[in-house]
Coordinates of C-alpha atoms and ligand atoms in Angstrom, one line a residue:
X1 CA 142.9 45.7 137.5
X2 CA 145.6 45.2 140.0
X3 CA 149.2 45.3 138.7
X4 CA 151.0 42.1 138.7
X5 CA 153.8 41.2 141.1
X6 CA 156.1 38.5 140.2
X7 CA 157.8 37.9 143.6
X8 CA 157.6 34.2 144.6
X9 CA 155.6 33.7 147.8
X10 CA 155.4 30.3 149.4
X11 CA 152.8 29.7 152.1
X12 CA 153.3 26.9 154.6
X13 CA 149.9 25.4 155.7
X14 CA 146.5 25.4 154.0
X15 CA 144.4 26.3 157.0
X16 CA 142.2 29.4 157.1
X17 CA 145.2 31.7 157.7
X18 CA 147.2 30.3 154.8
X19 CA 144.2 30.4 152.4
X20 CA 143.2 33.9 153.4
X21 CA 146.8 35.1 152.8
X22 CA 146.9 33.5 149.4
X23 CA 143.4 34.9 148.6
X24 CA 144.4 38.5 149.4
X25 CA 147.8 38.2 147.5
X26 CA 146.2 36.8 144.4
X27 CA 143.6 39.5 144.3
X28 CA 146.3 42.1 144.7
X29 CA 148.0 40.7 141.6
X30 CA 150.6 38.5 143.0
X31 CA 150.9 35.8 140.3
X32 CA 153.6 33.6 141.9
X33 CA 151.9 32.3 145.1
X34 CA 152.0 28.6 146.2
X35 CA 150.7 26.9 149.3
X36 CA 152.5 23.8 150.7
X37 CA 150.3 21.6 152.9
X38 CA 151.4 18.6 154.8
X39 CA 148.1 16.7 154.7
X40 CA 145.8 15.6 151.9
X41 CA 143.2 18.3 152.7
X42 CA 142.7 22.0 153.2
X43 CA 141.1 23.6 156.2
X44 CA 143.5 22.5 159.1
X45 CA 141.5 22.9 162.3
X46 CA 138.5 23.7 160.4
X47 CA 137.3 20.1 159.8
X48 CA 133.8 18.9 159.2
X49 CA 133.0 15.3 159.8
X50 CA 130.0 12.9 160.0
X51 CA 128.3 10.9 162.7
X52 CA 126.1 8.7 160.7
X53 CA 124.2 11.1 158.3
X54 CA 124.7 14.1 160.6
X55 CA 127.2 16.8 160.1
X56 CA 129.5 17.4 163.1
X57 CA 132.5 19.6 163.6
X58 CA 135.7 17.9 164.6
X59 CA 137.4 21.3 164.9
X60 CA 136.1 24.8 165.0
X61 CA 132.3 24.9 165.6
X62 CA 131.1 28.5 166.2
X63 CA 131.7 31.9 164.7
X64 CA 132.5 33.6 168.0
X65 CA 131.0 37.1 167.9
X66 CA 129.3 37.1 164.6
X67 CA 128.8 40.8 163.8
X68 CA 130.1 43.4 161.2
X69 CA 133.6 43.5 162.6
X70 CA 134.1 39.8 162.3
X71 CA 135.5 38.9 158.9
X72 CA 134.4 35.2 159.1
X73 CA 130.8 36.3 159.7
X74 CA 131.0 38.7 156.8
X75 CA 132.4 36.0 154.4
X76 CA 130.0 33.4 155.5
X77 CA 127.1 35.8 155.0
X78 CA 128.4 36.8 151.5
X79 CA 128.7 33.0 150.6
X80 CA 125.2 32.4 151.9
X81 CA 126.4 29.8 154.6
X82 CA 124.4 31.1 157.5
X83 CA 120.9 30.8 158.8
X84 CA 118.5 33.9 158.7
X85 CA 118.5 34.0 162.4
X86 CA 122.2 34.6 162.6
X87 CA 122.0 37.5 160.2
X88 CA 119.5 39.6 162.2
X89 CA 120.6 42.8 163.7
X90 CA 119.3 41.6 167.1
X91 CA 121.6 38.5 166.9
X92 CA 124.6 40.7 166.0
X93 CA 123.9 43.1 168.9
X94 CA 123.9 40.5 171.7
X95 CA 127.0 41.1 173.8
X96 CA 127.7 38.0 175.9
X97 CA 131.4 38.7 176.5
X98 CA 132.4 35.3 175.3
X99 CA 130.2 33.3 177.6
X100 CA 126.9 32.2 176.2
X101 CA 123.9 31.9 178.6
X102 CA 122.9 28.4 177.7
X103 CA 120.1 26.7 179.5
X104 CA 121.8 24.2 181.8
X105 CA 121.0 20.8 183.3
X106 CA 123.0 19.6 186.3
X107 CA 123.5 16.0 187.3
X108 CA 125.6 14.8 190.2
X109 CA 127.8 11.7 190.6
X110 CA 125.3 10.1 193.0
X111 CA 122.8 10.2 190.2
X112 CA 120.8 13.2 191.3
X113 CA 119.2 15.9 189.1
X114 CA 120.1 19.2 190.9
X115 CA 118.1 22.5 190.8
X116 CA 119.6 25.3 188.8
X117 CA 118.8 27.7 191.7
X118 CA 121.1 25.8 194.0
X119 CA 123.9 26.1 191.5
X120 CA 123.4 29.8 190.5
X121 CA 125.3 31.5 193.5
X122 CA 128.5 29.6 192.5
X123 CA 127.9 30.3 188.8
X124 CA 127.6 33.9 189.6
X125 CA 130.7 34.1 191.8
X126 CA 132.6 32.2 189.1
X127 CA 131.5 34.6 186.3
X128 CA 132.4 37.6 188.5
X129 CA 135.9 36.2 189.1
X130 CA 136.5 35.5 185.4
X131 CA 135.5 39.1 184.7
X132 CA 137.9 40.3 187.3
X133 CA 140.7 38.0 185.9
X134 CA 140.5 39.7 182.5
X135 CA 141.0 43.1 184.0
X136 CA 144.5 42.6 185.4
X137 CA 146.4 43.2 182.2
X138 CA 145.2 46.8 182.0
X139 CA 145.9 47.4 185.7
X140 CA 149.3 46.0 185.9
X141 CA 150.5 44.0 188.8
X142 CA 149.0 40.5 189.2
X143 CA 148.2 39.2 192.7
X144 CA 148.7 35.7 191.6
X145 CA 150.6 34.2 188.6
X146 CA 147.6 32.1 187.2
X147 CA 143.9 32.4 186.7
X148 CA 143.5 29.1 188.6
X149 CA 145.3 30.4 191.8
X150 CA 143.4 33.7 191.7
X151 CA 140.0 32.1 191.4
X152 CA 140.7 29.5 194.1
X153 CA 142.0 32.1 196.6
X154 CA 139.0 34.4 195.9
X155 CA 136.4 31.8 196.1
X156 CA 137.7 30.8 199.6
X157 CA 137.6 34.4 200.8
X158 CA 134.2 35.3 199.4
X159 CA 132.5 31.9 200.3
X160 CA 133.6 32.5 203.9
X161 CA 131.8 35.9 203.8
X162 CA 128.8 35.4 201.5
X163 CA 128.0 31.8 202.2
X164 CA 128.6 31.7 205.9
X165 CA 124.9 31.0 206.8
X166 CA 124.7 28.2 204.1
X167 CA 124.6 24.6 205.3
X168 CA 127.8 22.5 204.8
X169 CA 126.3 20.3 202.2
X170 CA 125.1 23.2 200.0
X171 CA 128.5 24.9 200.4
X172 CA 130.4 21.8 199.5
X173 CA 128.1 21.4 196.3
X174 CA 128.8 24.9 195.3
X175 CA 132.6 24.3 195.5
X176 CA 132.1 21.2 193.3
X177 CA 130.4 23.6 190.9
X178 CA 133.6 25.7 190.9
X179 CA 135.7 22.6 190.0
X180 CA 133.2 21.9 187.2
X181 CA 133.5 25.5 185.8
X182 CA 137.2 25.5 186.0
X183 CA 137.1 22.4 183.7
X184 CA 134.8 24.3 181.3
X185 CA 137.4 27.0 181.2
X186 CA 140.2 24.5 180.5
X187 CA 138.2 23.7 177.4
X188 CA 137.5 27.3 176.4
X189 CA 141.2 28.1 176.8
X190 CA 142.7 24.9 175.5
X191 CA 144.6 24.5 178.7
X192 CA 145.5 21.5 180.9
X193 CA 144.6 23.5 184.1
X194 CA 143.7 27.1 184.7
X195 CA 146.8 27.0 186.9
X196 CA 148.7 27.2 183.7
X197 CA 146.9 30.3 182.2
X198 CA 148.6 33.5 183.1
X199 CA 146.5 35.9 185.2
X200 CA 148.2 39.1 183.8
X201 CA 147.7 38.1 180.2
X202 CA 144.2 36.5 180.5
X203 CA 142.6 39.8 179.5
X204 CA 144.6 40.0 176.2
X205 CA 141.9 38.0 174.6
X206 CA 139.0 40.1 173.2
X207 CA 135.5 39.2 172.3
X208 CA 133.3 40.6 169.6
X209 CA 129.5 41.2 170.0
X210 CA 127.0 38.7 168.4
X211 CA 125.4 35.6 169.6
X212 CA 127.8 32.7 168.5
X213 CA 126.4 30.8 165.4
X214 CA 127.3 27.7 163.4
X215 CA 127.4 26.6 159.8
X216 CA 124.4 24.4 159.1
X217 CA 126.2 22.9 156.1
X218 CA 129.5 22.6 158.0
X219 CA 132.4 25.0 158.7
X220 CA 134.3 23.6 155.7
X221 CA 131.9 25.4 153.4
X222 CA 133.9 28.5 154.2
X223 CA 137.1 26.8 153.1
X224 CA 135.6 25.4 149.8
X225 CA 134.2 28.8 148.8
X226 CA 137.5 30.6 149.4
X227 CA 139.4 27.7 147.7
X228 CA 137.1 28.0 144.6
X229 CA 138.3 31.6 144.1
X230 CA 142.0 30.6 144.1
X231 CA 143.7 29.5 140.8
X232 CA 143.6 25.8 140.6
X233 CA 146.9 24.0 141.4
X234 CA 147.9 26.8 143.9
X235 CA 147.8 24.3 146.8
X236 CA 150.1 21.3 146.8
X237 CA 148.7 18.7 149.3
X238 CA 150.6 15.9 151.0
X239 CA 153.6 18.2 150.9
X240 CA 155.1 18.6 154.4
X241 CA 157.8 21.2 154.7
X242 CA 161.0 20.0 156.6
X243 CA 163.2 23.1 156.7
X244 CA 163.1 26.7 155.8
X245 CA 166.5 27.9 154.8
X246 CA 166.5 31.6 155.0
X247 CA 169.1 34.5 154.9
X248 CA 170.8 33.2 151.8
X249 CA 173.2 36.0 151.3
X250 CA 174.4 35.1 147.8
X251 CA 173.9 38.3 145.7
X252 CA 171.9 36.6 142.9
X253 CA 168.9 34.4 143.4
X254 CA 166.2 34.2 146.1
X255 CA 166.8 34.5 149.8
X256 CA 164.8 31.6 151.0
X257 CA 164.7 27.9 150.0
X258 CA 162.0 25.7 151.4
X259 CA 162.9 22.0 151.6
X260 CA 160.1 19.5 151.6
X261 CA 160.0 16.0 153.1
X262 CA 159.9 14.5 149.6
X263 CA 163.1 16.2 148.7
X264 CA 161.7 18.9 146.6
X265 CA 163.4 22.4 147.1
X266 CA 161.2 25.3 146.4
X267 CA 162.8 28.8 146.2
X268 CA 161.1 31.9 147.3
X269 CA 161.4 35.6 147.9
X270 CA 159.0 35.4 150.9
X271 CA 157.7 32.5 153.0
X272 CA 154.5 32.9 155.1
X273 CA 154.7 30.3 158.0
X274 CA 151.1 29.4 159.3
X275 CA 151.8 26.1 161.1
X276 CA 150.2 25.7 164.4
X277 CA 152.0 26.8 167.6
X278 CA 151.9 23.1 168.8
X279 CA 154.0 22.2 165.7
X280 CA 156.4 25.2 166.3
X281 CA 156.9 24.1 169.9
X282 CA 158.0 20.7 168.8
X283 CA 159.9 21.4 165.6
X284 CA 161.0 25.1 165.5
X285 CA 164.6 24.1 166.2
X286 CA 164.9 22.2 163.0
X287 CA 162.2 24.0 160.9
X288 CA 164.4 27.1 160.6
X289 CA 167.9 27.4 159.2
X290 CA 169.5 29.5 160.7
X291 CA 167.6 29.1 163.9
X292 CA 165.0 31.7 165.1
X293 CA 166.2 34.6 167.2
X294 CA 166.1 33.9 170.9
X295 CA 163.2 36.3 171.7
X296 CA 161.0 34.5 169.2
X297 CA 161.8 31.1 170.4
X298 CA 161.3 32.1 173.9
X299 CA 157.9 33.3 173.1
X300 CA 157.0 30.1 171.3
X301 CA 157.8 28.3 174.4
X302 CA 156.1 30.7 176.9
X303 CA 152.8 30.8 175.1
X304 CA 150.5 27.9 175.9
X305 CA 149.1 25.4 173.5
X306 CA 146.9 22.7 175.0
X307 CA 144.4 20.1 173.9
X308 CA 140.6 20.4 173.9
X309 CA 138.7 17.4 172.4
X310 CA 135.1 16.6 171.5
X311 CA 133.3 13.4 172.0
X312 CA 130.1 13.2 170.1
X313 CA 127.5 10.7 171.3
X314 CA 124.2 9.9 169.8
X315 CA 121.1 8.6 171.7
X316 CA 117.8 7.1 170.7
X317 CA 116.0 9.2 173.3
X318 CA 117.1 12.3 175.2
X319 CA 117.8 12.1 178.9
X320 CA 117.9 15.8 179.3
X321 CA 115.2 18.5 179.2
X322 CA 113.8 19.6 175.9
X323 CA 115.1 23.1 176.3
X324 CA 118.5 22.0 177.8
X325 CA 121.5 23.4 175.9
X326 CA 124.3 22.3 178.1
X327 CA 124.7 19.4 180.6
X328 CA 127.1 19.8 183.6
X329 CA 128.3 16.7 185.5
X330 CA 129.2 17.5 189.1
X331 CA 131.5 15.2 191.0
X332 CA 130.5 15.3 194.7
X333 CA 134.0 14.5 195.9
X334 CA 135.5 17.6 194.2
X335 CA 135.0 20.4 196.7
X336 CA 138.7 21.1 196.6
X337 CA 138.2 23.2 193.5
X338 CA 140.4 21.0 191.2
X339 CA 140.5 21.0 187.5
X340 CA 142.8 18.0 186.9
X341 CA 142.8 14.4 188.0
X342 CA 145.4 12.7 190.1
X343 CA 145.4 9.4 188.1
X344 CA 145.0 9.5 184.3
X345 CA 144.3 5.9 183.7
X346 CA 141.7 5.4 186.4
X347 CA 139.9 8.8 186.4
X348 CA 140.6 10.7 183.1
X349 CA 136.9 10.8 182.5
X350 CA 136.4 13.1 185.5
X351 CA 138.0 15.9 183.5
X352 CA 135.0 15.9 181.0
X353 CA 132.9 18.7 182.3
X354 CA 129.8 17.6 180.5
X355 CA 128.0 18.0 177.1
X356 CA 126.6 20.6 174.8
X357 CA 123.4 19.6 173.1
X358 CA 123.4 19.9 169.2
X359 CA 120.5 22.0 168.1
X360 CA 118.1 22.1 166.4
X361 CA 116.7 18.7 167.3
X362 CA 115.0 18.3 164.0
X363 CA 118.4 18.4 162.3
X364 CA 120.5 16.4 164.7
X365 CA 118.2 14.1 166.6
X366 CA 119.6 13.4 170.0
X367 CA 123.3 14.2 169.7
X368 CA 125.5 15.5 172.6
X369 CA 129.0 16.8 172.3
X370 CA 131.2 16.0 175.3
X371 CA 134.2 18.3 176.1
X372 CA 137.5 17.3 177.6
X373 CA 140.7 19.3 177.8
X374 CA 144.3 18.8 179.1
X375 CA 146.4 15.7 179.7
X376 CA 143.3 13.7 180.4
X377 CA 142.1 14.6 176.9
X378 CA 145.5 13.5 175.5
X379 CA 145.3 10.2 177.4
X380 CA 141.7 9.6 176.1
X381 CA 143.1 9.9 172.5
X382 CA 145.2 6.7 173.1
X383 CA 142.2 4.6 174.0
X384 CA 140.3 2.6 171.5
X385 CA 136.8 3.7 170.4
X386 CA 135.1 0.9 172.3
X387 CA 137.0 1.8 175.5
X388 CA 135.9 5.4 175.2
X389 CA 132.3 4.5 174.4
X390 CA 132.3 2.1 177.4
X391 CA 133.6 4.7 179.8
X392 CA 131.2 7.4 178.6
X393 CA 128.2 4.9 178.9
X394 CA 129.2 4.1 182.5
X395 CA 129.6 7.8 183.3
X396 CA 126.1 8.7 181.9
X397 CA 124.5 5.7 183.7
X398 CA 126.0 6.8 187.0
X399 CA 125.0 10.5 186.7
X400 CA 121.5 9.7 185.5
X401 CA 121.0 6.8 187.8
X402 CA 119.5 5.0 184.7
X403 CA 121.4 1.7 184.0
X404 CA 119.9 1.2 180.6
X405 CA 121.0 4.3 178.7
X406 CA 123.2 3.2 175.8
X407 CA 124.6 5.5 173.1
X408 CA 124.0 4.5 169.5
X409 CA 127.2 6.0 168.0
X410 CA 130.3 7.8 169.1
X411 CA 132.9 9.9 167.3
X412 CA 135.8 11.8 169.0
X413 CA 138.5 14.2 167.9
X414 CA 142.2 13.5 168.6
X415 CA 143.9 16.8 168.1
X416 CA 147.0 16.0 170.3
X417 CA 147.9 13.1 168.1
X418 CA 147.7 15.1 164.9
X419 CA 151.3 15.4 164.0
X420 CA 150.7 18.7 162.2
X421 CA 148.9 20.4 165.1
X422 CA 149.9 18.8 168.5
X423 CA 147.0 20.2 170.3
X424 CA 144.0 22.5 169.8
X425 CA 144.7 26.1 170.3
X426 CA 146.7 28.9 171.9
X427 CA 146.3 30.4 175.5
X428 CA 148.6 32.9 177.3
X429 CA 150.7 30.8 179.6
X430 CA 152.0 32.0 183.1
X431 CA 154.4 35.0 182.6
X432 CA 153.1 35.8 179.1
X433 CA 152.4 39.3 177.9
X434 CA 151.5 41.3 174.8
X435 CA 155.2 41.2 174.0
X436 CA 155.1 37.4 173.3
X437 CA 152.3 37.8 170.6
X438 CA 154.2 40.7 169.1
X439 CA 157.3 38.5 169.0
X440 CA 155.3 35.7 167.3
X441 CA 154.2 37.9 164.4
X442 CA 157.5 39.6 163.8
X443 CA 159.0 38.8 160.4
X444 CA 162.5 37.7 159.7
X445 CA 165.0 39.1 159.5
X446 CA 164.3 41.2 162.5
X447 CA 164.1 45.0 162.1
X448 CA 167.4 46.7 161.7
X449 CA 169.0 43.9 159.7
X450 CA 170.8 44.6 156.6
X451 CA 169.7 41.4 154.8
X452 CA 166.8 41.4 152.3
X453 CA 163.6 42.2 154.3
X454 CA 160.5 40.1 154.8
X455 CA 162.0 36.8 154.1
X456 CA 159.9 34.9 156.5
X457 CA 156.5 36.1 157.7
X458 CA 154.4 34.6 160.4
X459 CA 150.6 34.1 160.4
X460 CA 148.1 31.7 162.1
X461 CA 145.9 31.8 165.1
X462 CA 148.8 32.1 167.6
X463 CA 150.1 35.3 166.0
X464 CA 146.9 37.4 166.6
X465 CA 147.4 40.0 169.4
X466 CA 143.8 39.6 170.8
X467 CA 141.8 37.0 168.7
X468 CA 144.3 34.1 169.1
X469 CA 142.6 30.7 169.4
X470 CA 139.8 31.6 166.9
X471 CA 139.0 31.2 163.2
X472 CA 138.5 35.1 162.7
X473 CA 141.9 35.7 164.5
X474 CA 143.6 33.2 162.1
X475 CA 142.0 34.7 159.1
X476 CA 142.9 38.3 160.0
X477 CA 146.6 37.2 160.5
X478 CA 146.6 35.8 156.9
X479 CA 145.3 39.1 155.6
X480 CA 147.8 41.0 157.8
X481 CA 150.8 39.3 156.3
X482 CA 149.6 39.5 152.8
X483 CA 149.0 43.2 153.4
X484 CA 152.6 43.4 154.7
X485 CA 153.9 42.1 151.4
X486 CA 151.4 44.1 149.3
X487 CA 152.4 47.5 150.9
X488 CA 156.1 46.5 150.6
X489 CA 155.8 46.1 146.9
X490 CA 153.7 49.3 146.6
X491 CA 156.4 51.2 148.4
X492 CA 159.2 49.6 146.5
X493 CA 157.9 51.0 143.3
X494 CA 155.8 54.1 144.0
X495 CA 155.0 54.7 140.3
X496 CA 153.0 51.4 140.3
X497 CA 150.7 52.5 143.1
X498 CA 148.5 54.6 140.9
X499 CA 148.3 51.9 138.3
X500 CA 147.0 49.4 140.9
X501 CA 144.1 51.7 141.6
X502 CA 142.8 51.7 138.0
Ligands
FAD601 C1 138.5 21.2 168.9 C2 138.6 22.7 168.4 C3 137.5 23.5 168.5 C4 137.5 24.8 168.1 N1 136.5 25.6 168.1 C5 136.5 26.8 167.5 C6 135.3 27.6 167.5 O1 134.2 27.1 167.8 N2 135.4 28.8 166.9 C7 136.6 29.4 166.5 O2 136.7 30.5 166.0 N3 137.8 28.6 166.6 C8 137.7 27.4 167.1 N4 138.9 26.6 167.1 C9 140.1 27.3 166.7 C10 140.3 27.3 165.1 O3 139.9 26.1 164.6 C11 141.7 27.7 164.8 O4 142.1 28.9 165.6 C12 142.0 28.0 163.3 O5 141.3 27.1 162.5 C13 143.4 28.0 163.1 O6 143.7 28.3 161.7 P1 145.3 28.4 161.3 O7 145.2 28.7 159.8 O8 145.9 29.3 162.2 O9 145.9 27.0 161.6 P2 145.5 25.5 161.0 O10 144.1 25.4 160.6 O11 146.0 24.5 162.0 O12 146.3 25.4 159.6 C14 147.7 25.1 159.7 C15 148.0 24.1 158.6 O13 149.5 23.9 158.5 C16 149.7 22.5 158.1 N5 151.0 22.2 158.5 C17 151.6 22.0 159.8 N6 152.8 21.7 159.7 C18 153.2 21.7 158.4 C19 154.4 21.4 157.7 N7 155.5 21.2 158.3 N8 154.4 21.5 156.3 C20 153.3 21.9 155.7 N9 152.1 22.1 156.3 C21 152.0 22.0 157.7 C22 148.6 21.8 158.9 O14 148.3 20.6 158.3 C23 147.4 22.7 158.7 O15 146.7 22.4 157.7 C24 138.8 25.3 167.5 C25 139.9 24.5 167.4 C26 139.8 23.1 167.8 C27 141.0 22.2 167.7
NAG602 C1 133.1 43.1 184.0 O1 131.9 43.6 184.6 C2 131.8 45.0 184.5 C3 130.6 45.5 185.4 O2 129.6 44.6 185.3 C4 131.6 45.3 183.0 O3 131.3 46.8 182.9 C5 132.8 45.0 182.2 O4 132.7 45.2 180.9 C6 133.1 43.5 182.5 N1 134.4 43.2 181.9 C7 134.5 42.1 181.1 C8 135.9 41.9 180.6 O5 133.7 41.4 180.7
NAG603 C1 172.1 36.9 157.9 O1 173.1 37.3 156.9 C2 173.7 38.6 157.3 C3 174.7 38.9 156.1 O2 175.6 38.0 155.7 C4 174.5 38.3 158.6 O3 175.2 39.5 158.9 C5 173.6 37.9 159.6 O4 174.3 37.5 160.8 C6 172.8 36.7 159.2 N1 171.7 36.3 160.2 C7 171.6 35.2 160.7 C8 170.5 35.0 161.7 O5 172.3 34.2 160.4

């Protein structure tokens, strides 16, 4: 039995990081833990929805790198949420470096099916450049400030050498492929443009081995299993926090007071903040009283937090190959290697790189997931469902040359207009470094202060040094901050440590 700790801990946000922090604290004997969550549900950016009868993920979809080192994989396995295939040693051993080798189909804006072999040289060059982009942070000295600038300049150089004997039409097509792959990367990184992703910091993100897998019953199964192991009543839903008053220097009483929108004031010895970076960017100046130290608020501004949305579309019949896993849509007028559009209203749809195919077909029927990042994605969120459906229908008809294709159903995410998130996930912006992530996770008051330690702690996806933007990253930060408190209370009273091991 763990010893019991009476310190009052308030966790803000009931996403995976908040829940995992609470889980760890409760198991370690903390009996005064409470989660305050703004919305009526738990899970945050883990959000399972329905398209007709079919289970689709509005938020997180994959376990990235499902292998022993990935805690999300280990928990999902323990709860019996994965398919046998995902559990095999072979599956865990595959190392794809973050980019799955999906079977692609390519369509062009003039309604042609393109041969994969014609596309391959551009894909290979792009993969090589992404790999090189991620190696600058260990080398020091970036030749360009952004990944976008670096890739464009290198493609120009290398195409002039390697593709000099290729005819103009093929060369132009390959440059259109680069535009398409830049848009893919915008989705992967949750960025408006790869011109906004810092080259020096790009390689901070680390991958784990394992072939990405999904939850056949929905990602929220992970949340409900974890929640079922927490004391009931621990989470207060529909309880937005307005302000965290910290550094209360009165001798008696608790150092932190959390003020809710409904007027309730909750006192605490420690607060763990897990709100998304998008929310912090918008509200950190009013969320903390006194305000955050400058180095912390600068890092909040420097780190990037952009939008990536999904548009699910269901069809009666497939218009792609039976083995196809991803569909790329190539605009033939985009040989300038662009990943954003000049005119949102008229051409936002050009930012959608294409679709992934939901598999297996026996479970999903013919459902595609369209991917769109950036300001174009944010603009899409403002349109009505019929408008989006209409634009997607026109797009598919144009690229397939088939004027009769009509989607049966549509469902899209709107992460930018979620007032508790303001976007999708974190990427290192231009000029970012490891220091920014270190600043993000640093507790308040900062080291060296004479006030009571560990008043405000920071968890959440945006505070992980190398797994930011993922579920496993978020989960690990929840455990990290719980452990910070657990070891604090172990060292405060060393005689209690031996008891806790009984
Ligand atoms: C479209 C999309 C696709 C993704 N795909 C994947 C994927 O395939 N694999 C993967 O690993 N990751 C993926 N991610 C990322 C992953 O979902 C997140 O990294 C992770 O879920 C973040 O967890 P978190 O606990 O840090 O934050 P969140 O889940 O956002 O939790 C924060 C909580 O804080 C609450 N909150 C905010 N403000 C307040 C306030 N003032 N008071 C009280 N509560 C507040 C919010 O309502 C929310 O519930 C995806 C994300 C998106 C958006
Ligand atoms: C880049 O490619 C090299 C050589 O193929 C490989 O050893 C290295 O691991 C790759 N780096 C990344 C970050 O994928
Ligand atoms: C916190 O309180 C201490 C002690 O009163 C004070 O010295 C310090 O400046 C305060 N910190 C902030 C950020 O207000």
